[in-house]
């Protein structure tokens, strides 16, 4: 009998998500595919990073993970349960075990709430009651876990710095003792020194609490430092899954993306492979590989046949001509 703890905590099975938009005031309705046929396992107890250019579908994938958005096609399984198949009450119970830390700490906290109210909000949403004394003690403990002075519980968001607000967001995410936390660009709006503190806090919490992270970021250096494995997305599709941060890049796009990361050591700087051509429109996807128009290795097959994410050799890559 298989060990349930060895199974992935989260699984995307052929997931696509479409959005409709009007092409001008009198134009026809068009459909954009933000996430395109993603099949992906998120292993328990690991940090899985998702990277790619702006508009590649990273944040949409994060919201699909928590069923904040419903898939247009495919299924999302959390701890073996198809989230789309759960009734509202069951879905609410399931969401106690999966939480999110948002990108913008300034807008993710209700400005009318005190910090204690903000941290205790998840308990109210799930109908978990505390006496005033219990609520004060629980909020203080959560703030301490996030590296904040419990006396800040009486303050309001406008009295806190951006880094402190993000710590409040982390404390709130920890309130219901989740197993999975989705981190959607959690350090993007913070100063570099504060980013380092937040990442150190997240690493410590993961170690102490046995958490699993799905880490969405555009910062390649941060992803390499913090994550155990990396999923590379291009125009809504997963094009490569690196099993470790030092695994060789097999997709031409991954190579270009990783080479573009700045290295502060002059002796380690590399020549960057420049990309030419335009990213295809998400409203009018090409029939073959979406990267073909920008790839120096593209063949006629690439323009006609869409590559499938397959494990060939060392790890999974969606490319007709993977690099050695």
Tab-separated table of C-alpha atoms in Angstrom:
chain	number	residue	atom	x	y	z
A	1	UNK	CA	0.000	0.000	0.000
A	2	UNK	CA	1.429	3.392	-1.009
A	3	UNK	CA	2.279	5.981	1.623
A	4	UNK	CA	-0.124	8.958	1.273
A	5	UNK	CA	2.638	11.269	2.511
A	6	UNK	CA	4.716	10.351	-0.543
A	7	UNK	CA	1.948	11.398	-2.948
A	8	UNK	CA	2.023	14.948	-4.339
A	9	UNK	CA	0.098	17.409	-2.193
A	10	UNK	CA	-1.185	19.211	-5.293
A	11	UNK	CA	-1.687	18.035	-8.867
A	12	UNK	CA	-2.671	19.882	-12.020
A	13	UNK	CA	-4.089	17.450	-14.577
A	14	UNK	CA	-4.350	18.943	-18.068
A	15	UNK	CA	-5.458	22.305	-16.668
A	16	UNK	CA	-6.356	25.201	-18.964
A	17	UNK	CA	-7.987	28.488	-18.096
A	18	UNK	CA	-9.649	30.788	-20.636
A	19	UNK	CA	-10.708	34.414	-20.307
A	20	UNK	CA	-13.035	36.235	-22.680
A	21	UNK	CA	-12.630	39.844	-23.769
A	22	UNK	CA	-14.419	42.198	-26.103
A	23	UNK	CA	-12.350	43.361	-29.086
A	24	UNK	CA	-13.330	47.012	-28.931
A	25	UNK	CA	-16.771	48.450	-28.251
A	26	UNK	CA	-18.367	46.922	-31.359
A	27	UNK	CA	-15.901	44.066	-31.825
A	28	UNK	CA	-16.532	40.397	-31.435
A	29	UNK	CA	-15.841	38.476	-28.273
A	30	UNK	CA	-12.408	36.860	-28.149
A	31	UNK	CA	-10.999	34.166	-25.882
A	32	UNK	CA	-7.534	34.230	-24.358
A	33	UNK	CA	-5.969	31.069	-22.924
A	34	UNK	CA	-3.962	32.194	-19.873
A	35	UNK	CA	-3.001	28.652	-18.773
A	36	UNK	CA	-2.634	26.007	-21.448
A	37	UNK	CA	-2.818	22.289	-20.664
A	38	UNK	CA	-0.619	22.236	-17.558
A	39	UNK	CA	0.032	18.839	-15.969
A	40	UNK	CA	2.165	19.231	-12.884
A	41	UNK	CA	2.763	17.568	-9.507
A	42	UNK	CA	3.710	19.633	-6.449
A	43	UNK	CA	5.659	17.340	-4.077
A	44	UNK	CA	4.965	17.553	-0.378
A	45	UNK	CA	7.489	19.366	1.802
A	46	UNK	CA	9.303	21.019	-1.113
A	47	UNK	CA	9.495	24.516	-2.589
A	48	UNK	CA	8.378	24.459	-6.213
A	49	UNK	CA	9.185	27.658	-8.080
A	50	UNK	CA	7.285	28.855	-11.133
A	51	UNK	CA	9.078	31.330	-13.409
A	52	UNK	CA	8.512	32.970	-16.769
A	53	UNK	CA	8.031	36.326	-18.429
A	54	UNK	CA	5.193	38.646	-17.437
A	55	UNK	CA	1.904	37.358	-18.799
A	56	UNK	CA	2.995	33.724	-18.982
A	57	UNK	CA	0.219	32.568	-16.634
A	58	UNK	CA	2.087	32.248	-13.320
A	59	UNK	CA	-0.414	34.136	-11.182
A	60	UNK	CA	-3.372	32.478	-12.902
A	61	UNK	CA	-1.819	29.099	-12.056
A	62	UNK	CA	-1.498	30.205	-8.421
A	63	UNK	CA	-5.197	31.042	-8.245
A	64	UNK	CA	-6.155	27.806	-9.939
A	65	UNK	CA	-4.163	25.951	-7.269
A	66	UNK	CA	-6.494	27.281	-4.555
A	67	UNK	CA	-9.631	27.093	-6.702
A	68	UNK	CA	-9.959	30.872	-6.584
A	69	UNK	CA	-10.363	30.363	-10.332
A	70	UNK	CA	-12.013	27.308	-11.847
A	71	UNK	CA	-10.264	25.475	-14.699
A	72	UNK	CA	-11.890	25.780	-18.104
A	73	UNK	CA	-10.446	22.342	-18.877
A	74	UNK	CA	-8.829	19.765	-16.610
A	75	UNK	CA	-8.742	19.156	-12.884
A	76	UNK	CA	-6.842	20.352	-9.824
A	77	UNK	CA	-6.380	17.805	-7.042
A	78	UNK	CA	-5.411	18.777	-3.500
A	79	UNK	CA	-4.416	15.858	-1.274
A	80	UNK	CA	-6.177	13.560	-3.731
A	81	UNK	CA	-9.457	15.504	-3.848
A	82	UNK	CA	-10.731	17.079	-7.059
A	83	UNK	CA	-11.450	20.645	-5.930
A	84	UNK	CA	-14.066	21.172	-8.654
A	85	UNK	CA	-16.004	18.142	-7.432
A	86	UNK	CA	-16.328	19.321	-3.832
A	87	UNK	CA	-19.505	20.869	-2.486
A	88	UNK	CA	-19.130	24.393	-1.046
A	89	UNK	CA	-18.968	23.206	2.563
A	90	UNK	CA	-16.351	20.558	1.746
A	91	UNK	CA	-14.345	23.057	-0.301
A	92	UNK	CA	-14.371	25.493	2.599
A	93	UNK	CA	-13.028	22.775	4.916
A	94	UNK	CA	-10.352	21.890	2.384
A	95	UNK	CA	-9.240	25.504	2.100
A	96	UNK	CA	-8.218	25.463	5.765
A	97	UNK	CA	-5.233	23.411	4.618
A	98	UNK	CA	-4.237	25.671	1.704
A	99	UNK	CA	-3.501	29.376	2.008
A	100	UNK	CA	-2.012	32.205	-0.047
A	101	UNK	CA	0.350	35.119	0.505
A	102	UNK	CA	-0.310	37.835	-2.054
A	103	UNK	CA	2.117	40.062	-3.899
A	104	UNK	CA	0.960	43.455	-2.657
A	105	UNK	CA	0.953	43.743	1.143
A	106	UNK	CA	-0.602	47.202	0.885
A	107	UNK	CA	-3.867	46.015	-0.665
A	108	UNK	CA	-4.141	42.503	0.797
A	109	UNK	CA	-5.055	43.756	4.288
A	110	UNK	CA	-8.305	45.592	4.996
A	111	UNK	CA	-7.215	49.108	6.045
A	112	UNK	CA	-10.121	49.310	8.499
A	113	UNK	CA	-8.976	46.219	10.384
A	114	UNK	CA	-6.543	46.334	13.255
A	115	UNK	CA	-3.619	43.976	12.842
A	116	UNK	CA	-5.228	41.600	15.344
A	117	UNK	CA	-8.460	41.605	13.343
A	118	UNK	CA	-6.538	40.957	10.119
A	119	UNK	CA	-4.672	37.992	11.604
A	120	UNK	CA	-7.821	36.554	13.166
A	121	UNK	CA	-9.975	36.987	10.048
A	122	UNK	CA	-9.418	33.385	8.783
A	123	UNK	CA	-10.942	32.027	11.999
A	124	UNK	CA	-14.040	34.181	11.497
A	125	UNK	CA	-14.381	33.087	7.879
A	126	UNK	CA	-14.312	29.430	8.931
A	127	UNK	CA	-16.593	29.880	11.928
A	128	UNK	CA	-13.933	29.186	14.562
A	129	UNK	CA	-14.749	31.187	17.670
A	130	UNK	CA	-12.425	32.428	20.394
A	131	UNK	CA	-13.009	34.294	23.608
A	132	UNK	CA	-11.405	37.762	23.637
A	133	UNK	CA	-8.546	36.433	25.762
A	134	UNK	CA	-8.019	33.435	23.478
A	135	UNK	CA	-8.104	35.663	20.386
A	136	UNK	CA	-5.548	38.037	21.877
A	137	UNK	CA	-3.238	35.151	22.781
A	138	UNK	CA	-3.618	33.439	19.390
A	139	UNK	CA	-2.953	36.660	17.465
A	140	UNK	CA	0.124	37.395	19.573
A	141	UNK	CA	1.496	33.909	18.913
A	142	UNK	CA	0.933	34.224	15.158
A	143	UNK	CA	2.611	37.627	15.038
A	144	UNK	CA	5.594	36.240	16.930
A	145	UNK	CA	5.850	33.347	14.455
A	146	UNK	CA	6.046	35.929	11.651
A	147	UNK	CA	8.774	37.861	13.454
A	148	UNK	CA	6.592	40.751	14.631
A	149	UNK	CA	6.183	42.382	18.036
A	150	UNK	CA	2.811	41.237	19.465
A	151	UNK	CA	2.158	44.829	20.560
A	152	UNK	CA	1.598	45.673	16.878
A	153	UNK	CA	-1.747	43.882	17.180
A	154	UNK	CA	-3.315	47.171	18.266
A	155	UNK	CA	-1.977	49.062	15.246
A	156	UNK	CA	-3.555	49.575	11.824
A	157	UNK	CA	-2.044	48.770	8.406
A	158	UNK	CA	-1.141	52.403	7.601
A	159	UNK	CA	1.118	52.429	10.668
A	160	UNK	CA	3.259	49.525	9.392
A	161	UNK	CA	6.006	49.334	6.799
A	162	UNK	CA	5.681	47.215	3.669
A	163	UNK	CA	7.819	44.460	5.155
A	164	UNK	CA	5.771	44.418	8.345
A	165	UNK	CA	2.548	44.214	6.342
A	166	UNK	CA	3.876	41.240	4.408
A	167	UNK	CA	4.725	39.546	7.699
A	168	UNK	CA	1.121	40.153	8.775
A	169	UNK	CA	0.044	38.448	5.537
A	170	UNK	CA	2.254	35.498	6.389
A	171	UNK	CA	0.906	35.337	9.947
A	172	UNK	CA	-2.634	35.328	8.578
A	173	UNK	CA	-1.749	32.517	6.162
A	174	UNK	CA	-0.408	30.465	9.083
A	175	UNK	CA	-3.510	30.959	11.241
A	176	UNK	CA	-5.323	27.768	10.222
A	177	UNK	CA	-2.151	25.621	10.208
A	178	UNK	CA	-2.143	24.900	6.446
A	179	UNK	CA	-0.110	22.239	4.678
A	180	UNK	CA	0.300	24.227	1.443
A	181	UNK	CA	1.018	27.941	1.024
A	182	UNK	CA	0.963	29.566	-2.407
A	183	UNK	CA	3.333	32.535	-2.526
A	184	UNK	CA	2.499	34.861	-5.412
A	185	UNK	CA	5.488	37.203	-5.849
A	186	UNK	CA	5.644	37.746	-2.051
A	187	UNK	CA	8.751	39.959	-2.179
A	188	UNK	CA	8.225	41.823	-5.474
A	189	UNK	CA	7.162	45.135	-3.890
A	190	UNK	CA	9.787	45.114	-1.112
A	191	UNK	CA	13.296	46.518	-0.819
A	192	UNK	CA	16.124	44.051	-1.400
A	193	UNK	CA	17.168	43.950	2.257
A	194	UNK	CA	13.577	43.297	3.332
A	195	UNK	CA	13.220	40.615	0.648
A	196	UNK	CA	16.098	38.702	2.227
A	197	UNK	CA	14.432	38.859	5.640
A	198	UNK	CA	11.108	37.599	4.289
A	199	UNK	CA	12.767	34.704	2.434
A	200	UNK	CA	14.713	33.761	5.578
A	201	UNK	CA	11.448	33.791	7.543
A	202	UNK	CA	9.693	31.609	4.954
A	203	UNK	CA	12.587	29.141	4.962
A	204	UNK	CA	12.508	28.929	8.769
A	205	UNK	CA	8.729	28.396	8.837
A	206	UNK	CA	8.955	25.681	6.196
A	207	UNK	CA	11.586	23.852	8.224
A	208	UNK	CA	9.738	24.174	11.547
A	209	UNK	CA	6.205	23.500	10.325
A	210	UNK	CA	6.823	21.082	7.444
A	211	UNK	CA	5.136	23.359	4.919
A	212	UNK	CA	4.921	22.980	1.157
A	213	UNK	CA	5.347	26.111	-0.953
A	214	UNK	CA	4.302	26.929	-4.502
A	215	UNK	CA	6.497	29.973	-5.128
A	216	UNK	CA	5.591	32.281	-8.018
A	217	UNK	CA	8.319	34.731	-8.979
A	218	UNK	CA	10.006	36.572	-11.829
A	219	UNK	CA	13.262	36.887	-9.830
A	220	UNK	CA	15.438	34.077	-11.172
A	221	UNK	CA	18.187	34.599	-8.625
A	222	UNK	CA	15.693	34.308	-5.789
A	223	UNK	CA	14.117	31.192	-7.298
A	224	UNK	CA	17.515	29.519	-7.637
A	225	UNK	CA	18.331	30.314	-4.020
A	226	UNK	CA	15.010	29.434	-2.400
A	227	UNK	CA	13.408	26.668	-4.469
A	228	UNK	CA	14.026	22.930	-4.658
A	229	UNK	CA	12.721	22.608	-8.225
A	230	UNK	CA	11.701	25.009	-10.987
A	231	UNK	CA	8.772	25.008	-13.423
A	232	UNK	CA	9.354	27.206	-16.480
A	233	UNK	CA	6.266	28.622	-18.187
A	234	UNK	CA	5.913	30.220	-21.607
A	235	UNK	CA	2.630	31.611	-22.925
A	236	UNK	CA	0.586	29.651	-20.391
A	237	UNK	CA	2.291	26.271	-20.838
A	238	UNK	CA	4.885	24.476	-18.732
A	239	UNK	CA	7.835	24.000	-21.099
A	240	UNK	CA	10.346	22.512	-18.668
A	241	UNK	CA	10.466	21.169	-15.118
A	242	UNK	CA	13.937	21.324	-13.585
A	243	UNK	CA	14.220	18.751	-10.772
A	244	UNK	CA	16.846	20.890	-9.034
A	245	UNK	CA	18.136	24.425	-9.341
A	246	UNK	CA	21.434	23.263	-10.825
A	247	UNK	CA	19.912	20.860	-13.389
A	248	UNK	CA	21.032	21.511	-16.985
A	249	UNK	CA	18.578	23.496	-19.093
A	250	UNK	CA	17.189	21.542	-22.019
A	251	UNK	CA	14.630	23.946	-23.460
A	252	UNK	CA	16.047	26.848	-25.522
A	253	UNK	CA	13.724	29.281	-23.755
A	254	UNK	CA	14.878	28.112	-20.320
A	255	UNK	CA	18.492	28.589	-21.328
A	256	UNK	CA	17.854	32.144	-22.489
A	257	UNK	CA	15.773	32.918	-19.404
A	258	UNK	CA	18.392	31.638	-16.981
A	259	UNK	CA	21.257	33.345	-18.814
A	260	UNK	CA	19.436	36.663	-18.459
A	261	UNK	CA	19.771	36.552	-14.658
A	262	UNK	CA	22.327	39.060	-13.413
A	263	UNK	CA	25.370	37.631	-11.635
A	264	UNK	CA	27.225	40.115	-9.385
A	265	UNK	CA	30.508	38.221	-9.811
A	266	UNK	CA	32.334	39.554	-12.929
A	267	UNK	CA	34.165	36.244	-13.375
A	268	UNK	CA	30.866	34.341	-13.607
A	269	UNK	CA	29.051	36.595	-16.060
A	270	UNK	CA	28.014	34.988	-19.326
A	271	UNK	CA	27.075	36.121	-22.782
A	272	UNK	CA	23.294	36.380	-23.072
A	273	UNK	CA	21.534	34.708	-25.991
A	274	UNK	CA	19.285	37.432	-27.363
A	275	UNK	CA	15.779	36.582	-28.429
A	276	UNK	CA	14.329	37.973	-31.638
A	277	UNK	CA	10.726	38.002	-32.777
A	278	UNK	CA	7.532	38.643	-30.875
A	279	UNK	CA	5.659	36.549	-28.318
A	280	UNK	CA	2.558	35.128	-30.056
A	281	UNK	CA	-0.799	36.536	-29.018
A	282	UNK	CA	-2.632	34.542	-26.368
A	283	UNK	CA	-5.800	35.272	-28.377
A	284	UNK	CA	-4.409	33.700	-31.563
A	285	UNK	CA	-2.079	30.871	-30.634
A	286	UNK	CA	0.062	29.296	-33.355
A	287	UNK	CA	-0.618	25.634	-34.234
A	288	UNK	CA	2.852	24.425	-33.255
A	289	UNK	CA	5.338	25.445	-30.581
A	290	UNK	CA	4.590	28.918	-29.211
A	291	UNK	CA	8.327	29.594	-28.918
A	292	UNK	CA	9.174	28.617	-32.497
A	293	UNK	CA	9.152	32.181	-33.865
A	294	UNK	CA	11.891	33.157	-31.386
A	295	UNK	CA	13.919	29.940	-31.379
A	296	UNK	CA	17.106	29.458	-33.402
A	297	UNK	CA	16.621	25.668	-33.329
A	298	UNK	CA	13.083	25.671	-34.765
A	299	UNK	CA	12.286	23.334	-37.650
A	300	UNK	CA	9.231	22.827	-39.808
A	301	UNK	CA	7.922	20.353	-37.248
A	302	UNK	CA	8.042	23.037	-34.550
A	303	UNK	CA	5.737	25.310	-36.563
A	304	UNK	CA	3.242	22.524	-37.272
A	305	UNK	CA	3.191	20.289	-34.198
A	306	UNK	CA	2.806	21.386	-30.594
A	307	UNK	CA	5.413	19.682	-28.352
A	308	UNK	CA	4.234	17.724	-25.326
A	309	UNK	CA	5.875	17.892	-21.906
A	310	UNK	CA	7.661	14.541	-21.691
A	311	UNK	CA	10.440	13.139	-19.559
A	312	UNK	CA	13.220	12.343	-21.986
A	313	UNK	CA	16.503	11.549	-20.293
A	314	UNK	CA	17.043	13.684	-17.233
A	315	UNK	CA	13.767	15.558	-16.768
A	316	UNK	CA	10.548	16.776	-18.366
A	317	UNK	CA	10.797	19.159	-21.310
A	318	UNK	CA	8.343	20.204	-24.045
A	319	UNK	CA	10.616	20.593	-27.046
A	320	UNK	CA	11.121	18.786	-30.350
A	321	UNK	CA	14.849	19.621	-30.264
A	322	UNK	CA	15.921	19.641	-26.586
A	323	UNK	CA	19.440	20.750	-25.809
A	324	UNK	CA	22.040	18.186	-24.733
